[in-house]
mmCIF file with all atom_site columns, C-alpha atoms in Angstrom:
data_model
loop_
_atom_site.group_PDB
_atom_site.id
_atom_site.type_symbol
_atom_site.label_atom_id
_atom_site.label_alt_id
_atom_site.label_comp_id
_atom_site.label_asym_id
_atom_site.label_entity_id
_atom_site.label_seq_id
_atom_site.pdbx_PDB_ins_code
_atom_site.Cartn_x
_atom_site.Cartn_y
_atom_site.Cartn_z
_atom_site.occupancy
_atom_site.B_iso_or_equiv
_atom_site.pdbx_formal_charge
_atom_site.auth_seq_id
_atom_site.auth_comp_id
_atom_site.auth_asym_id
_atom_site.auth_atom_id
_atom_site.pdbx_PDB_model_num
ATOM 1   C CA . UNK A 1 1   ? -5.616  46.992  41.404  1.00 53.00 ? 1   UNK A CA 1
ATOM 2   C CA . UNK A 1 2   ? -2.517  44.918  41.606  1.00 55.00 ? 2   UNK A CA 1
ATOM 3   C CA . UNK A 1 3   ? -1.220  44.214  45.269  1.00 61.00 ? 3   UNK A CA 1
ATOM 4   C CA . UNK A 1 4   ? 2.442   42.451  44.303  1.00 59.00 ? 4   UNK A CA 1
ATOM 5   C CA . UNK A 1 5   ? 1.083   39.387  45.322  1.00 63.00 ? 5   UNK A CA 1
ATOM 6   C CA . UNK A 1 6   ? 0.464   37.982  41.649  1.00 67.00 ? 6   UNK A CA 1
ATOM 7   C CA . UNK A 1 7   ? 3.152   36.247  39.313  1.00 66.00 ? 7   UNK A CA 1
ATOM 8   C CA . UNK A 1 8   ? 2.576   36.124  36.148  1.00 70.00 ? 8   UNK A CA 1
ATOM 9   C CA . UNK A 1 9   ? 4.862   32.876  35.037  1.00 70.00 ? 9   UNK A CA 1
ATOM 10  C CA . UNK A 1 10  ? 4.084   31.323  31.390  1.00 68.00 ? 10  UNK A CA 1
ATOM 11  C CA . UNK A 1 11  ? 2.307   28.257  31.408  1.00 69.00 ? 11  UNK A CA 1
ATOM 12  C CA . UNK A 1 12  ? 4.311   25.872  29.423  1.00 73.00 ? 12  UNK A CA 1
ATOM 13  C CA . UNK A 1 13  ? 2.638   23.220  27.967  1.00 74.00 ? 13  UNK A CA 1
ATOM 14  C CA . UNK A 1 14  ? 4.442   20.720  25.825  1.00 75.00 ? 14  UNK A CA 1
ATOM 15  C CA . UNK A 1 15  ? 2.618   18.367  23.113  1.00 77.00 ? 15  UNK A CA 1
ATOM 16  C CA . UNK A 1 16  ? 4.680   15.098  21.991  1.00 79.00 ? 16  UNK A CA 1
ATOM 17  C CA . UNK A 1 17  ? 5.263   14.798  18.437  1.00 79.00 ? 17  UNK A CA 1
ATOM 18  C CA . UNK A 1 18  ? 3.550   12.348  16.745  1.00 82.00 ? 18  UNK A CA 1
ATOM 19  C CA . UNK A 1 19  ? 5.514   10.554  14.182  1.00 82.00 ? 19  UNK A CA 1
ATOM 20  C CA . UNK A 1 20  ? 4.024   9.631   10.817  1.00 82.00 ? 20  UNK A CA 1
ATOM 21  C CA . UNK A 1 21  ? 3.542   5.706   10.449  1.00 82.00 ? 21  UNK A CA 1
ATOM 22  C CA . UNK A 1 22  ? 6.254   4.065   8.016   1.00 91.00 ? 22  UNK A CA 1
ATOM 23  C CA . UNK A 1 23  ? 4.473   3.149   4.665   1.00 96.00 ? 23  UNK A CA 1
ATOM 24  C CA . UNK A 1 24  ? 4.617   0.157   3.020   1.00 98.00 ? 24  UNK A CA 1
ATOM 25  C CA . UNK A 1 25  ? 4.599   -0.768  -0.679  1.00 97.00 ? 25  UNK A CA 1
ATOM 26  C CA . UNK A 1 26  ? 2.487   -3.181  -2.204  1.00 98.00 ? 26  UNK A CA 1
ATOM 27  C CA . UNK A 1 27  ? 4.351   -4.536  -4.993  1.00 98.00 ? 27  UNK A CA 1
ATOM 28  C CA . UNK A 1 28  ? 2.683   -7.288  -8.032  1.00 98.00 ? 28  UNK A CA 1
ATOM 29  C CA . UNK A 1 29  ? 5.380   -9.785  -8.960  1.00 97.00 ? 29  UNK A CA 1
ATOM 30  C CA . UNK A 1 30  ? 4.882   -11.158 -12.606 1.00 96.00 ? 30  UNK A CA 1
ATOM 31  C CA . UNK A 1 31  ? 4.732   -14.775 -13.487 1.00 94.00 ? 31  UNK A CA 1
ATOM 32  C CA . UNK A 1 32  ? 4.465   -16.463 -16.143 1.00 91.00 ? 32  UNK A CA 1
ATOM 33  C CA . UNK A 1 33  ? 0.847   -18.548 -15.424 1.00 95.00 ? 33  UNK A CA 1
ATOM 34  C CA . UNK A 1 34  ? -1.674  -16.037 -14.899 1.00 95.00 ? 34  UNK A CA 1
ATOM 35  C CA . UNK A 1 35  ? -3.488  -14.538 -17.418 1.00 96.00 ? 35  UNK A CA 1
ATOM 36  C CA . UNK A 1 36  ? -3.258  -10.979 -17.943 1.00 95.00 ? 36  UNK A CA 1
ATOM 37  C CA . UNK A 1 37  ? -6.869  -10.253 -17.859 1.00 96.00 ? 37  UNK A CA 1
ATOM 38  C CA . UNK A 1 38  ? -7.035  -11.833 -14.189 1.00 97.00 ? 38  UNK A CA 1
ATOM 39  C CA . UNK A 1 39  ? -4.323  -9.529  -13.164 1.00 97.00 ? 39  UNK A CA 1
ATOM 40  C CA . UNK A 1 40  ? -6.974  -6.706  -14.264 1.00 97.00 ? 40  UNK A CA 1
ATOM 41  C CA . UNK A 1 41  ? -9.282  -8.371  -12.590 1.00 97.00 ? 41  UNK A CA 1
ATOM 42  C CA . UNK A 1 42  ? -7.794  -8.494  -8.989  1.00 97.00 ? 42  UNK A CA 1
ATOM 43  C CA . UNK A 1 43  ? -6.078  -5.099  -9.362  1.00 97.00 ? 43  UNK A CA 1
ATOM 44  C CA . UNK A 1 44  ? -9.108  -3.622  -10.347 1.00 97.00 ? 44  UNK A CA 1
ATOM 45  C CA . UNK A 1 45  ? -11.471 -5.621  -7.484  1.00 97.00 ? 45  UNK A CA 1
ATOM 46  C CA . UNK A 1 46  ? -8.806  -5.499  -4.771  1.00 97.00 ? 46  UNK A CA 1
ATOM 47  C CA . UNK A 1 47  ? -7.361  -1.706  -5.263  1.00 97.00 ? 47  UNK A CA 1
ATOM 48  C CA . UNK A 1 48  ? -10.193 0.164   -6.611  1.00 96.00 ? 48  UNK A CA 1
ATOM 49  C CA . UNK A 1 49  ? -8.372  0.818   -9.941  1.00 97.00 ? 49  UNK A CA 1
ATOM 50  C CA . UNK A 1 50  ? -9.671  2.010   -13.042 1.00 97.00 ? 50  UNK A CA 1
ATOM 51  C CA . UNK A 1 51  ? -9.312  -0.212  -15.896 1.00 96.00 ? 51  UNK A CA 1
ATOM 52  C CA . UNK A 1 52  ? -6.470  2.168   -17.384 1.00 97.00 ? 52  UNK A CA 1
ATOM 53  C CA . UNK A 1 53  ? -4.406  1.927   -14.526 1.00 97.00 ? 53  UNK A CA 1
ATOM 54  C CA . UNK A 1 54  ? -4.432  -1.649  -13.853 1.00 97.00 ? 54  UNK A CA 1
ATOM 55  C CA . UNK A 1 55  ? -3.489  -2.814  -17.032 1.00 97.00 ? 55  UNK A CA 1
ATOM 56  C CA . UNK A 1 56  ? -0.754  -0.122  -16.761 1.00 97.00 ? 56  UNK A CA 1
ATOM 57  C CA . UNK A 1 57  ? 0.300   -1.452  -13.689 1.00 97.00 ? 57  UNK A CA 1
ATOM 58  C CA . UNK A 1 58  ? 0.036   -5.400  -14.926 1.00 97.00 ? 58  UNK A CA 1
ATOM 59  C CA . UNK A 1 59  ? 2.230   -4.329  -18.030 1.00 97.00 ? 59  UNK A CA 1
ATOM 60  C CA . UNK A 1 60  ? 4.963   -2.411  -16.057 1.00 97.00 ? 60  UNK A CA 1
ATOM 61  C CA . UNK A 1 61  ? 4.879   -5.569  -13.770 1.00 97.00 ? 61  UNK A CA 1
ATOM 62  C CA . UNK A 1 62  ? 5.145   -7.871  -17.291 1.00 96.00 ? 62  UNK A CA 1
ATOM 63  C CA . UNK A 1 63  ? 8.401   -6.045  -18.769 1.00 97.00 ? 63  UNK A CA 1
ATOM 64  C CA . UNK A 1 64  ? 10.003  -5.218  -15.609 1.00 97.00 ? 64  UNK A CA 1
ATOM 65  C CA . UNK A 1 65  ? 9.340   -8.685  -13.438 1.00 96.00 ? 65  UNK A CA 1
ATOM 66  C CA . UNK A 1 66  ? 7.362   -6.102  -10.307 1.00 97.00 ? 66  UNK A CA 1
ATOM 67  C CA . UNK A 1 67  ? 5.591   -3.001  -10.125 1.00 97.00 ? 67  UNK A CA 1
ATOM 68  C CA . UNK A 1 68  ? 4.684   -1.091  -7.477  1.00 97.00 ? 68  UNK A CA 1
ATOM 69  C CA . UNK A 1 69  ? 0.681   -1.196  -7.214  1.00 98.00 ? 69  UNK A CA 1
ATOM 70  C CA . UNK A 1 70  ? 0.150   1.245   -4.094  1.00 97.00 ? 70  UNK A CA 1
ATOM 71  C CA . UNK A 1 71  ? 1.430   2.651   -1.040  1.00 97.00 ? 71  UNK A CA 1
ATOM 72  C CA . UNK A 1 72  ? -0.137  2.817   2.442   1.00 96.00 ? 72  UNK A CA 1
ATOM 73  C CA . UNK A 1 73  ? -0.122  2.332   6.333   1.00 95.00 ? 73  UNK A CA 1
ATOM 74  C CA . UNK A 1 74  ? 1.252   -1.242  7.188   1.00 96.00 ? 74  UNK A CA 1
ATOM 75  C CA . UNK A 1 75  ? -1.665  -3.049  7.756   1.00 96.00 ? 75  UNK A CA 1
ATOM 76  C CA . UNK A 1 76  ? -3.607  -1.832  4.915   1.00 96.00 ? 76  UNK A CA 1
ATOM 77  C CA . UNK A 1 77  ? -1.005  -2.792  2.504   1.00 97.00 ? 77  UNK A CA 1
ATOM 78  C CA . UNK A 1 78  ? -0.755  -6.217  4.199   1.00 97.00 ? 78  UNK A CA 1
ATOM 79  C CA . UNK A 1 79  ? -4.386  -6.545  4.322   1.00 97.00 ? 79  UNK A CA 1
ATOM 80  C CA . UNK A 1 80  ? -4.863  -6.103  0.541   1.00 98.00 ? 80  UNK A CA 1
ATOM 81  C CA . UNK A 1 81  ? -1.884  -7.793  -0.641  1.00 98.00 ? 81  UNK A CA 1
ATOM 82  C CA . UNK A 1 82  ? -2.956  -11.514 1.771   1.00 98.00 ? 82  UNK A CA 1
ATOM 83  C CA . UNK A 1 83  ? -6.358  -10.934 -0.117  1.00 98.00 ? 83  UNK A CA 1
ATOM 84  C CA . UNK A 1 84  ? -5.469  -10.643 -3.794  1.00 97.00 ? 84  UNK A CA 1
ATOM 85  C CA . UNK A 1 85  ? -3.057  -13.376 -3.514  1.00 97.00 ? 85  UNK A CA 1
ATOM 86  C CA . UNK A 1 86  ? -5.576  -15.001 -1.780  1.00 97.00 ? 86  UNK A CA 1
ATOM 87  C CA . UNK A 1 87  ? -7.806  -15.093 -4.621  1.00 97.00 ? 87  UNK A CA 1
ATOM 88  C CA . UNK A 1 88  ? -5.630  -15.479 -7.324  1.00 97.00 ? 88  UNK A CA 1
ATOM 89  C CA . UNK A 1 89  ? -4.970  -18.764 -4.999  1.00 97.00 ? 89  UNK A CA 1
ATOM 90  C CA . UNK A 1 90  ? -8.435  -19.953 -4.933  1.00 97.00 ? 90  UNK A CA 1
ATOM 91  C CA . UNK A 1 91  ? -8.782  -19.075 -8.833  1.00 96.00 ? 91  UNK A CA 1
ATOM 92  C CA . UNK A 1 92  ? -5.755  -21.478 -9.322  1.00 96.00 ? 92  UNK A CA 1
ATOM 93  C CA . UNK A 1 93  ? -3.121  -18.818 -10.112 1.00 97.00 ? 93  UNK A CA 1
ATOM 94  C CA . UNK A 1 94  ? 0.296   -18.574 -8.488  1.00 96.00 ? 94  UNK A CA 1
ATOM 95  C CA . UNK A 1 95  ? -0.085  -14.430 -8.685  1.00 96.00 ? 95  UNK A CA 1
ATOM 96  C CA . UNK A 1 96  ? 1.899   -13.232 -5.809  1.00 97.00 ? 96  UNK A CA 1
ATOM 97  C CA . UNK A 1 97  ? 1.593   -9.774  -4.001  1.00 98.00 ? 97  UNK A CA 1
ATOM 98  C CA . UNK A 1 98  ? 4.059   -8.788  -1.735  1.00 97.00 ? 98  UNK A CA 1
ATOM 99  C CA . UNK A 1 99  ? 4.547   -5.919  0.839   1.00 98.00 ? 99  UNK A CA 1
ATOM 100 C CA . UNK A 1 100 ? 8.164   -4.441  2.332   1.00 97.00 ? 100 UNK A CA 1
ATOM 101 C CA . UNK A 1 101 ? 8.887   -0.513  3.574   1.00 96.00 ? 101 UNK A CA 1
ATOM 102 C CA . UNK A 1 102 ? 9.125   2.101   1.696   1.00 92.00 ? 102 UNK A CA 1
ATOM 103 C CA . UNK A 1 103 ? 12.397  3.611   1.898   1.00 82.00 ? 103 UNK A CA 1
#
C-alpha cells in the first residue's frame, strides 16, 4: 500500500491570540446642584437600571463624592457617559459622568 514515497509531517497551524479589550469605568461624580431624583432619572434612562440600583448607586456617589455606575468596552462607556452628561446639560444640571481604565 505504502511505496516510501509519503511523509507524513504535522501540519502546524498557529492562531494569534486575541487579547481582551481594556475596560473602562463609568464613574457618577456627585455635586451639589442636581436633584437626586434626576440622578435616578438618567441612571435609570441611560444604563438600563432598575430603580433599586440607581438610587443605590446615586447614594454611594452622595456619601463618597463618585461611584462607579458600570463597566464596559471603551467606546460604550464613552458613549453613555457623553450622553447622560449630555442631558443632565440640556436639563440645566452640572451632573458630570466620567470614564478612565479600569485597572
Amino acid at each position: 500500500m505504502s511505496n516510501g514515497d509519503t511523509s507524513l509531517t504535522p501540519k502546524t497551524e498557529t492562531k494569534p491570540k486575541l487579547e481582551r479589550p481594556k475596560l473602562y469605568k463609568v464613574i457618577l461624580v456627585n455635586d451639589d446642584y442636581t436633584p437626586r431624583e434626576f440622578v435616578v432619572l438618567v441612571l435609570k434612562a441611560v444604563f438600563s437600571m432598575n430603580a433599586d440600583a440607581s438610587y443605590r448607586v446615586m447614594m454611594t456617589a452622595h456619601k463618597l463624592g463618585t461611584c462607579v455606575v458600570v463597566v464596559c468596552a471603551r467606546d460604550i462607556a464613552e458613549t453613555r457617559a457623553k450622553e447622560a452628561t449630555d442631558l443632565a446639560k440640556e436639563a440645566g444640571f452640572p451632573l458630570l459622568f466620567q470614564t478612565e481604565p479600569e485597572e
